[in-house]
């Protein structure tokens, strides 16, 4: 049986690929506010601080969290080190999962959002069923569900 293909390659990349930040845009991005600075002061490890700033900026751009290491996004990581932690060496260790998830919770709190849970699942399923009764175009249903989640 053939698989239903809803997303184009570009749509898929827009959803699941870490945003590419051009060099000329770096100076305008990765800005920290008071909330960010307070949270960063609770972290002791440089890799955790870099990870938080990266996650926060990628989330601001796309409204999604991505799985990455600071070594995998080296250019953006170096920009953060040069801007906020000049003179520091590039961390050898990646951020632990504990700190990654802790940072994600802090970012969600900052933007007054919440993580997917069972009560939201029920609302989403009901909305999906209502949409499926009204529309037959899978891409429209998918896009509407994404909008509902935001």
C-alpha positions as MATLAB code, in Angstrom:
seq = 'XXXXXXXXXXXXXXXXXXXXXXXXXXXXXXXXXXXXXXXXXXXXXXXXXXXXXXXXXXXXXXXXXXXXXXXXXXXXXXXXXXXXXXXXXXXXXXXXXXXXXXXXXXXXXXXXXXXXXXXXXXXXXXXXXXXXXXXXXXXXXXXXXXXXXX';
ca = [
       0.000    0.000    0.000;
       1.340    3.439   -0.934;
       2.203    5.879    1.828;
       0.386    9.172    1.987;
       2.868   11.972    1.356;
       1.634   15.182    2.950;
       4.812   17.243    3.205;
       7.047   18.361    0.382;
      10.807   18.169    0.900;
      10.847   21.912    1.652;
       7.976   21.586    4.149;
       9.775   18.717    5.864;
      13.032   20.674    6.037;
      11.251   23.738    7.431;
       9.798   21.640   10.242;
      12.682   19.365   11.142;
      15.918   21.097   10.160;
      17.744   23.408   12.534;
      17.360   26.979   11.249;
      20.330   28.142    9.213;
      21.515   31.505   10.467;
      23.557   33.588    8.056;
      26.647   35.425    9.340;
      25.111   38.847    8.700;
      22.099   37.901   10.868;
      24.129   36.680   13.842;
      24.530   40.161   15.343;
      20.729   40.609   15.464;
      19.998   37.200   16.910;
      20.952   35.515   20.169;
      19.915   38.530   22.237;
      19.344   37.824   25.910;
      16.797   39.483   28.159;
      16.608   39.621   31.955;
      14.827   36.250   32.192;
      17.561   34.599   30.109;
      20.357   36.139   32.173;
      18.724   35.045   35.425;
      18.358   31.498   34.128;
      21.918   31.418   32.792;
      23.199   32.467   36.221;
      21.776   29.220   37.626;
      23.936   27.179   35.237;
      27.581   26.499   35.994;
      28.691   24.630   32.886;
      29.583   26.637   29.749;
      28.193   23.964   27.425;
      24.819   24.155   29.236;
      24.778   27.937   28.867;
      25.560   27.732   25.158;
      22.935   25.029   24.711;
      20.276   27.171   26.425;
      21.035   30.194   24.240;
      20.972   28.050   21.088;
      17.719   26.326   22.044;
      16.123   29.642   22.960;
      17.044   31.286   19.666;
      16.087   28.318   17.495;
      12.780   28.162   19.392;
      12.167   31.874   18.799;
      12.775   31.393   15.088;
      10.766   28.205   14.555;
       8.626   27.506   17.657;
      10.194   24.021   17.786;
      12.904   22.339   19.799;
      15.659   20.515   17.949;
      18.035   17.756   18.951;
      21.587   18.927   18.421;
      24.955   19.173   20.100;
      26.933   22.363   20.430;
      29.579   20.661   18.276;
      27.042   20.078   15.495;
      26.193   23.787   15.290;
      29.748   24.970   15.741;
      29.421   28.345   13.974;
      26.482   29.427   16.136;
      28.205   28.079   19.262;
      31.375   30.050   18.503;
      29.324   33.201   17.988;
      27.798   32.767   21.458;
      31.216   32.173   23.029;
      32.697   35.245   21.321;
      29.705   37.422   22.241;
      28.920   36.350   25.808;
      31.931   34.386   27.026;
      35.001   35.894   25.292;
      38.250   34.173   26.101;
      36.522   30.883   26.881;
      37.567   27.716   25.120;
      35.110   25.643   23.157;
      33.673   23.025   25.562;
      34.816   19.468   24.945;
      31.757   17.873   26.535;
      28.228   18.143   25.253;
      25.355   19.182   27.474;
      23.711   16.402   29.466;
      20.123   15.472   28.612;
      19.048   16.621   32.058;
      20.149   20.192   31.317;
      18.725   20.098   27.797;
      15.264   19.240   29.128;
      15.615   21.675   32.022;
      16.418   24.441   29.527;
      13.459   23.521   27.352;
      11.161   23.813   30.368;
      12.602   27.244   31.146;
      12.058   28.383   27.553;
       8.461   27.158   27.558;
       7.887   28.980   30.836;
       9.402   32.156   29.387;
       6.961   32.131   26.474;
       4.050   30.934   28.641;
       3.725   27.712   26.699;
       3.520   24.099   27.822;
       4.775   20.739   26.720;
       2.514   18.174   25.079;
       0.524   16.208   27.664;
      -2.432   13.817   27.870;
      -5.086   16.511   28.373;
      -3.835   18.404   25.326;
      -3.782   15.122   23.395;
      -7.536   14.754   23.940;
      -8.189   18.286   22.688;
      -5.949   17.708   19.673;
      -7.657   14.400   18.799;
     -11.090   16.027   18.992;
      -9.944   18.902   16.799;
      -8.402   16.443   14.304;
     -11.648   14.457   14.084;
     -13.647   17.652   13.525;
     -11.234   18.737   10.795;
     -11.359   15.331    9.110;
     -15.145   15.594    8.901;
     -14.912   18.995    7.231;
     -11.920   18.631    4.901;
     -10.427   15.903    2.755;
      -7.103   17.559    1.918;
      -4.437   15.986    4.184;
      -2.059   18.966    3.888;
      -4.787   21.350    5.073;
      -5.564   19.111    8.050;
      -1.869   18.815    8.924;
      -1.297   22.585    8.709;
      -4.425   23.266   10.765;
      -3.263   20.850   13.462;
       0.140   22.546   13.588;
      -1.565   25.927   13.960;
      -3.736   24.504   16.738;
      -0.622   23.333   18.570;
       0.856   26.818   18.494;
];
